[in-house]
């Protein structure tokens, strides 16, 4: 057997990887978008980073996960220090520094807030804190991904992640931050949707609230998206930013864009979110999943004292959900399970298979596919370490579009048993294309620095990402790149969804 060529790039080539253009033979890049170029030409700073060893005497949350210009946002901050202030940083490329300082608050009195409460029925952890301050999203707050850096007078430091939206945007690409998944894994106060205070699944929360900080220093997974944010903004791609809560609340806005881009771990989806994506796909809007384990858990939302849709409900076990047998369409189990019976593969092409992979090589299967243009990839070549933690694959018994094309078919072990990870692409009858890169490790392959470097940085993965986003931003992918079905050549016999 021919030894695969390893396409991993050492960290020493980081600047080359981020600075390069798509080689000759690759798709032509769109003209840079003026506002993105102008924004990233402004002076950057690395001051968004938390100083190593900074005290942990401050934490907080906002009453919005995203907002538009003119909105007023309330912050709830807990600190034992006499005063604190907030600095807002917009994330981007910014000369490789990763952020720009947008706003600085006045100093406010510190408040030692009361302990959280735990609901005895659902084990939901929630706070009832006093408002610490309010600020307005002004014109300087350009649409984008933000970190609100809380700084106490004792130099304690923590984050609140935040998105500034432009609901009038008609950008080609809308990048969606997965705040529902952030909250699902958030164990601040002792419980998440995975485990409770004693560390067991049985004592987990069945409902989690945004009315509490994120654990640790508070960034959730915002910083994990920084390699992609930096890449698209350095290139001047036509992009805007949103969250999954916004997709739920304003589903029609997806039709203003050419492609939805979801990130590394977009696991928790409501009925409204999925309906919005399926309707957009039927209208020719593409979807690019730069991750794995998306559309896996079904959720519904409830209001909290701070506002609408501040609680994420996910019982996970059908018999525990009060809506079981009452309103089965909203029972919060995995999408593939009863009573929903609607696997995510009908949208994505492949679907979640397993977790705990550790930097397994992604193996190229179909180098003729448009996503590999300009990379020089051959069948059997690998992108070293790209498959990390959770991954997706094709399940022959699950509904899978007949047009699915397997881009990469990578041998892997699932808890010791042989398995594969399948990166896929298919085109729908509307012309829309859906790309699923099928690994939580994809964004780390883009961390070629600055501002973020990772040993798994890959020129090939960076080129693929540029190609996929550039082409997805031009319009329905199927018009220029109809998928070439090849699942049968890999031994898959597919079950067709009712509406691909």
mmCIF file of C-alpha atoms in Angstrom, residues 52-256:
data_model
loop_
_atom_site.group_PDB
_atom_site.id
_atom_site.type_symbol
_atom_site.label_atom_id
_atom_site.label_comp_id
_atom_site.label_asym_id
_atom_site.label_seq_id
_atom_site.Cartn_x
_atom_site.Cartn_y
_atom_site.Cartn_z
ATOM 1 C CA UNK A 52 -1.736 34.819 33.329
ATOM 2 C CA UNK A 53 -2.332 34.489 37.042
ATOM 3 C CA UNK A 54 -4.930 37.260 37.200
ATOM 4 C CA UNK A 55 -7.214 36.907 40.245
ATOM 5 C CA UNK A 56 -10.537 35.145 39.763
ATOM 6 C CA UNK A 57 -12.505 37.522 41.946
ATOM 7 C CA UNK A 58 -14.911 38.622 39.213
ATOM 8 C CA UNK A 59 -17.537 36.947 37.002
ATOM 9 C CA UNK A 60 -20.680 38.003 35.224
ATOM 10 C CA UNK A 61 -23.243 37.641 32.455
ATOM 11 C CA UNK A 62 -25.385 39.809 30.171
ATOM 12 C CA UNK A 63 -29.127 39.871 29.627
ATOM 13 C CA UNK A 64 -28.542 39.389 25.867
ATOM 14 C CA UNK A 65 -26.396 36.884 23.955
ATOM 15 C CA UNK A 66 -26.484 39.246 20.978
ATOM 16 C CA UNK A 67 -27.791 42.701 20.172
ATOM 17 C CA UNK A 68 -28.015 45.274 17.388
ATOM 18 C CA UNK A 69 -26.819 48.873 17.316
ATOM 19 C CA UNK A 70 -28.901 51.031 19.644
ATOM 20 C CA UNK A 71 -29.832 48.213 22.022
ATOM 21 C CA UNK A 72 -29.263 48.587 25.747
ATOM 22 C CA UNK A 73 -27.531 45.680 27.480
ATOM 23 C CA UNK A 74 -27.568 44.970 31.196
ATOM 24 C CA UNK A 75 -24.640 43.322 32.951
ATOM 25 C CA UNK A 76 -24.798 41.350 36.177
ATOM 26 C CA UNK A 77 -21.374 41.178 37.809
ATOM 27 C CA UNK A 78 -20.203 39.499 40.994
ATOM 28 C CA UNK A 79 -16.976 40.709 42.576
ATOM 29 C CA UNK A 80 -15.526 41.183 46.039
ATOM 30 C CA UNK A 81 -13.397 44.073 44.785
ATOM 31 C CA UNK A 82 -14.468 47.658 45.547
ATOM 32 C CA UNK A 83 -14.940 48.544 41.861
ATOM 33 C CA UNK A 84 -14.781 47.076 38.369
ATOM 34 C CA UNK A 85 -14.886 48.214 34.775
ATOM 35 C CA UNK A 86 -15.550 46.603 31.387
ATOM 36 C CA UNK A 87 -13.546 46.738 28.173
ATOM 37 C CA UNK A 88 -15.175 45.547 24.937
ATOM 38 C CA UNK A 89 -12.964 43.894 22.323
ATOM 39 C CA UNK A 90 -14.065 42.944 18.834
ATOM 40 C CA UNK A 91 -12.349 39.798 17.552
ATOM 41 C CA UNK A 92 -10.782 39.779 14.089
ATOM 42 C CA UNK A 93 -7.386 39.691 12.411
ATOM 43 C CA UNK A 94 -6.126 43.202 13.256
ATOM 44 C CA UNK A 95 -2.494 42.866 12.151
ATOM 45 C CA UNK A 96 -2.378 39.403 13.719
ATOM 46 C CA UNK A 97 -3.242 40.714 17.200
ATOM 47 C CA UNK A 98 -6.727 39.197 17.199
ATOM 48 C CA UNK A 99 -8.773 42.038 18.620
ATOM 49 C CA UNK A 100 -9.626 45.727 18.675
ATOM 50 C CA UNK A 101 -10.620 47.736 21.721
ATOM 51 C CA UNK A 102 -14.018 49.249 20.972
ATOM 52 C CA UNK A 103 -15.283 50.625 24.287
ATOM 53 C CA UNK A 104 -14.289 51.187 27.908
ATOM 54 C CA UNK A 105 -16.821 51.666 30.686
ATOM 55 C CA UNK A 106 -16.662 53.892 33.720
ATOM 56 C CA UNK A 107 -15.766 52.302 37.040
ATOM 57 C CA UNK A 108 -18.729 50.798 38.850
ATOM 58 C CA UNK A 109 -19.193 49.697 42.437
ATOM 59 C CA UNK A 110 -18.493 46.030 43.009
ATOM 60 C CA UNK A 111 -21.320 43.871 44.295
ATOM 61 C CA UNK A 112 -20.915 40.584 46.142
ATOM 62 C CA UNK A 113 -23.921 38.848 44.603
ATOM 63 C CA UNK A 114 -26.014 36.168 46.346
ATOM 64 C CA UNK A 115 -25.476 32.470 45.741
ATOM 65 C CA UNK A 116 -27.289 30.750 42.909
ATOM 66 C CA UNK A 117 -30.413 28.701 43.454
ATOM 67 C CA UNK A 118 -31.047 25.178 42.175
ATOM 68 C CA UNK A 119 -34.509 24.134 41.066
ATOM 69 C CA UNK A 120 -35.418 20.948 42.974
ATOM 70 C CA UNK A 121 -37.308 19.449 40.028
ATOM 71 C CA UNK A 122 -34.995 20.118 37.086
ATOM 72 C CA UNK A 123 -31.683 20.836 38.882
ATOM 73 C CA UNK A 124 -31.509 24.108 36.949
ATOM 74 C CA UNK A 125 -28.914 26.504 38.368
ATOM 75 C CA UNK A 126 -29.916 30.158 38.105
ATOM 76 C CA UNK A 127 -29.052 33.449 39.773
ATOM 77 C CA UNK A 128 -31.141 36.398 40.892
ATOM 78 C CA UNK A 129 -28.471 39.072 40.885
ATOM 79 C CA UNK A 130 -28.738 42.830 41.104
ATOM 80 C CA UNK A 131 -27.990 44.714 37.912
ATOM 81 C CA UNK A 132 -24.450 46.104 38.025
ATOM 82 C CA UNK A 133 -24.538 48.398 34.999
ATOM 83 C CA UNK A 134 -26.178 49.095 31.634
ATOM 84 C CA UNK A 135 -24.528 50.140 28.380
ATOM 85 C CA UNK A 136 -25.727 50.976 24.879
ATOM 86 C CA UNK A 137 -24.474 49.393 21.659
ATOM 87 C CA UNK A 138 -23.201 52.485 19.839
ATOM 88 C CA UNK A 139 -22.061 53.040 16.236
ATOM 89 C CA UNK A 140 -18.476 52.040 17.122
ATOM 90 C CA UNK A 141 -19.712 48.506 17.877
ATOM 91 C CA UNK A 142 -19.280 47.067 14.388
ATOM 92 C CA UNK A 143 -21.112 43.799 13.736
ATOM 93 C CA UNK A 144 -18.989 40.909 14.926
ATOM 94 C CA UNK A 145 -17.846 38.593 17.699
ATOM 95 C CA UNK A 146 -16.952 40.274 20.982
ATOM 96 C CA UNK A 147 -15.434 39.603 24.361
ATOM 97 C CA UNK A 148 -16.532 41.850 27.201
ATOM 98 C CA UNK A 149 -13.546 41.802 29.524
ATOM 99 C CA UNK A 150 -14.468 42.340 33.169
ATOM 100 C CA UNK A 151 -11.629 43.863 35.208
ATOM 101 C CA UNK A 152 -11.863 44.337 38.977
ATOM 102 C CA UNK A 153 -9.936 46.977 40.921
ATOM 103 C CA UNK A 154 -7.894 44.053 42.289
ATOM 104 C CA UNK A 155 -6.990 43.189 38.658
ATOM 105 C CA UNK A 156 -9.289 40.187 38.564
ATOM 106 C CA UNK A 157 -10.279 39.369 34.991
ATOM 107 C CA UNK A 158 -13.026 37.396 33.251
ATOM 108 C CA UNK A 159 -15.038 37.402 30.023
ATOM 109 C CA UNK A 160 -18.595 37.660 28.826
ATOM 110 C CA UNK A 161 -18.891 36.501 25.170
ATOM 111 C CA UNK A 162 -21.209 38.603 23.031
ATOM 112 C CA UNK A 163 -22.314 39.059 19.407
ATOM 113 C CA UNK A 164 -23.249 42.323 17.728
ATOM 114 C CA UNK A 165 -25.670 41.653 14.885
ATOM 115 C CA UNK A 166 -26.754 43.569 11.826
ATOM 116 C CA UNK A 167 -30.195 42.233 10.986
ATOM 117 C CA UNK A 168 -30.171 44.265 7.750
ATOM 118 C CA UNK A 169 -27.062 42.489 6.511
ATOM 119 C CA UNK A 170 -27.148 40.695 3.187
ATOM 120 C CA UNK A 171 -23.620 39.325 3.589
ATOM 121 C CA UNK A 172 -22.817 36.201 1.617
ATOM 122 C CA UNK A 173 -21.866 34.271 4.775
ATOM 123 C CA UNK A 174 -23.462 34.273 8.205
ATOM 124 C CA UNK A 175 -21.275 32.696 10.898
ATOM 125 C CA UNK A 176 -23.360 31.265 13.708
ATOM 126 C CA UNK A 177 -22.072 30.973 17.278
ATOM 127 C CA UNK A 178 -23.620 28.004 19.096
ATOM 128 C CA UNK A 179 -24.696 29.592 22.403
ATOM 129 C CA UNK A 180 -27.162 26.784 23.198
ATOM 130 C CA UNK A 181 -24.314 24.276 23.159
ATOM 131 C CA UNK A 182 -22.126 26.643 25.194
ATOM 132 C CA UNK A 183 -24.836 26.738 27.843
ATOM 133 C CA UNK A 184 -25.486 22.991 27.733
ATOM 134 C CA UNK A 185 -21.883 22.277 28.764
ATOM 135 C CA UNK A 186 -21.704 25.172 31.241
ATOM 136 C CA UNK A 187 -21.364 23.735 34.744
ATOM 137 C CA UNK A 188 -21.150 27.053 36.586
ATOM 138 C CA UNK A 189 -22.895 26.607 39.916
ATOM 139 C CA UNK A 190 -22.310 22.862 39.923
ATOM 140 C CA UNK A 191 -24.523 21.458 37.167
ATOM 141 C CA UNK A 192 -24.829 21.243 33.371
ATOM 142 C CA UNK A 193 -26.945 19.172 31.000
ATOM 143 C CA UNK A 194 -24.366 16.410 31.496
ATOM 144 C CA UNK A 195 -23.783 16.083 35.223
ATOM 145 C CA UNK A 196 -24.737 17.481 38.584
ATOM 146 C CA UNK A 197 -22.901 18.355 41.744
ATOM 147 C CA UNK A 198 -21.971 14.739 42.473
ATOM 148 C CA UNK A 199 -20.576 14.317 38.956
ATOM 149 C CA UNK A 200 -23.249 11.886 37.767
ATOM 150 C CA UNK A 201 -25.612 11.954 34.809
ATOM 151 C CA UNK A 202 -28.577 11.263 37.082
ATOM 152 C CA UNK A 203 -28.168 14.582 38.909
ATOM 153 C CA UNK A 204 -27.640 16.637 35.734
ATOM 154 C CA UNK A 205 -29.729 19.696 34.971
ATOM 155 C CA UNK A 206 -32.704 19.129 32.713
ATOM 156 C CA UNK A 207 -32.885 22.876 32.112
ATOM 157 C CA UNK A 208 -29.958 25.317 31.971
ATOM 158 C CA UNK A 209 -30.171 29.084 32.270
ATOM 159 C CA UNK A 210 -28.362 31.987 30.626
ATOM 160 C CA UNK A 211 -28.936 33.872 33.902
ATOM 161 C CA UNK A 212 -25.511 32.855 35.208
ATOM 162 C CA UNK A 213 -21.870 33.230 34.148
ATOM 163 C CA UNK A 214 -20.005 30.694 32.052
ATOM 164 C CA UNK A 215 -17.600 28.520 34.032
ATOM 165 C CA UNK A 216 -13.896 29.276 34.305
ATOM 166 C CA UNK A 217 -12.891 32.646 32.920
ATOM 167 C CA UNK A 218 -16.154 32.839 31.011
ATOM 168 C CA UNK A 219 -15.345 32.831 27.261
ATOM 169 C CA UNK A 220 -17.380 29.676 26.568
ATOM 170 C CA UNK A 221 -16.239 28.550 23.080
ATOM 171 C CA UNK A 222 -15.882 32.026 21.570
ATOM 172 C CA UNK A 223 -12.098 31.832 21.492
ATOM 173 C CA UNK A 224 -12.170 28.443 19.801
ATOM 174 C CA UNK A 225 -13.710 30.239 16.819
ATOM 175 C CA UNK A 226 -10.923 32.838 16.668
ATOM 176 C CA UNK A 227 -8.811 31.020 14.008
ATOM 177 C CA UNK A 228 -11.780 31.088 11.624
ATOM 178 C CA UNK A 229 -12.792 34.641 12.528
ATOM 179 C CA UNK A 230 -9.234 35.809 11.948
ATOM 180 C CA UNK A 231 -9.002 33.964 8.618
ATOM 181 C CA UNK A 232 -12.235 35.300 7.114
ATOM 182 C CA UNK A 233 -11.544 38.846 8.268
ATOM 183 C CA UNK A 234 -7.946 38.859 7.064
ATOM 184 C CA UNK A 235 -9.249 37.785 3.651
ATOM 185 C CA UNK A 236 -12.010 40.398 3.723
ATOM 186 C CA UNK A 237 -14.766 37.842 3.179
ATOM 187 C CA UNK A 238 -18.344 39.107 2.966
ATOM 188 C CA UNK A 239 -19.462 37.979 6.410
ATOM 189 C CA UNK A 240 -21.763 38.750 9.295
ATOM 190 C CA UNK A 241 -22.258 37.091 12.697
ATOM 191 C CA UNK A 242 -25.178 35.669 14.600
ATOM 192 C CA UNK A 243 -26.150 32.989 17.144
ATOM 193 C CA UNK A 244 -28.387 29.958 17.147
ATOM 194 C CA UNK A 245 -30.847 31.862 19.365
ATOM 195 C CA UNK A 246 -31.154 34.430 16.581
ATOM 196 C CA UNK A 247 -31.830 31.675 14.041
ATOM 197 C CA UNK A 248 -34.648 30.488 16.303
ATOM 198 C CA UNK A 249 -36.102 33.981 16.742
ATOM 199 C CA UNK A 250 -35.608 35.376 13.224
ATOM 200 C CA UNK A 251 -35.562 32.363 10.887
ATOM 201 C CA UNK A 252 -36.425 34.397 7.804
ATOM 202 C CA UNK A 253 -33.174 36.360 8.011
ATOM 203 C CA UNK A 254 -31.261 33.330 6.756
ATOM 204 C CA UNK A 255 -32.781 33.958 3.329
ATOM 205 C CA UNK A 256 -30.825 37.246 3.178
#
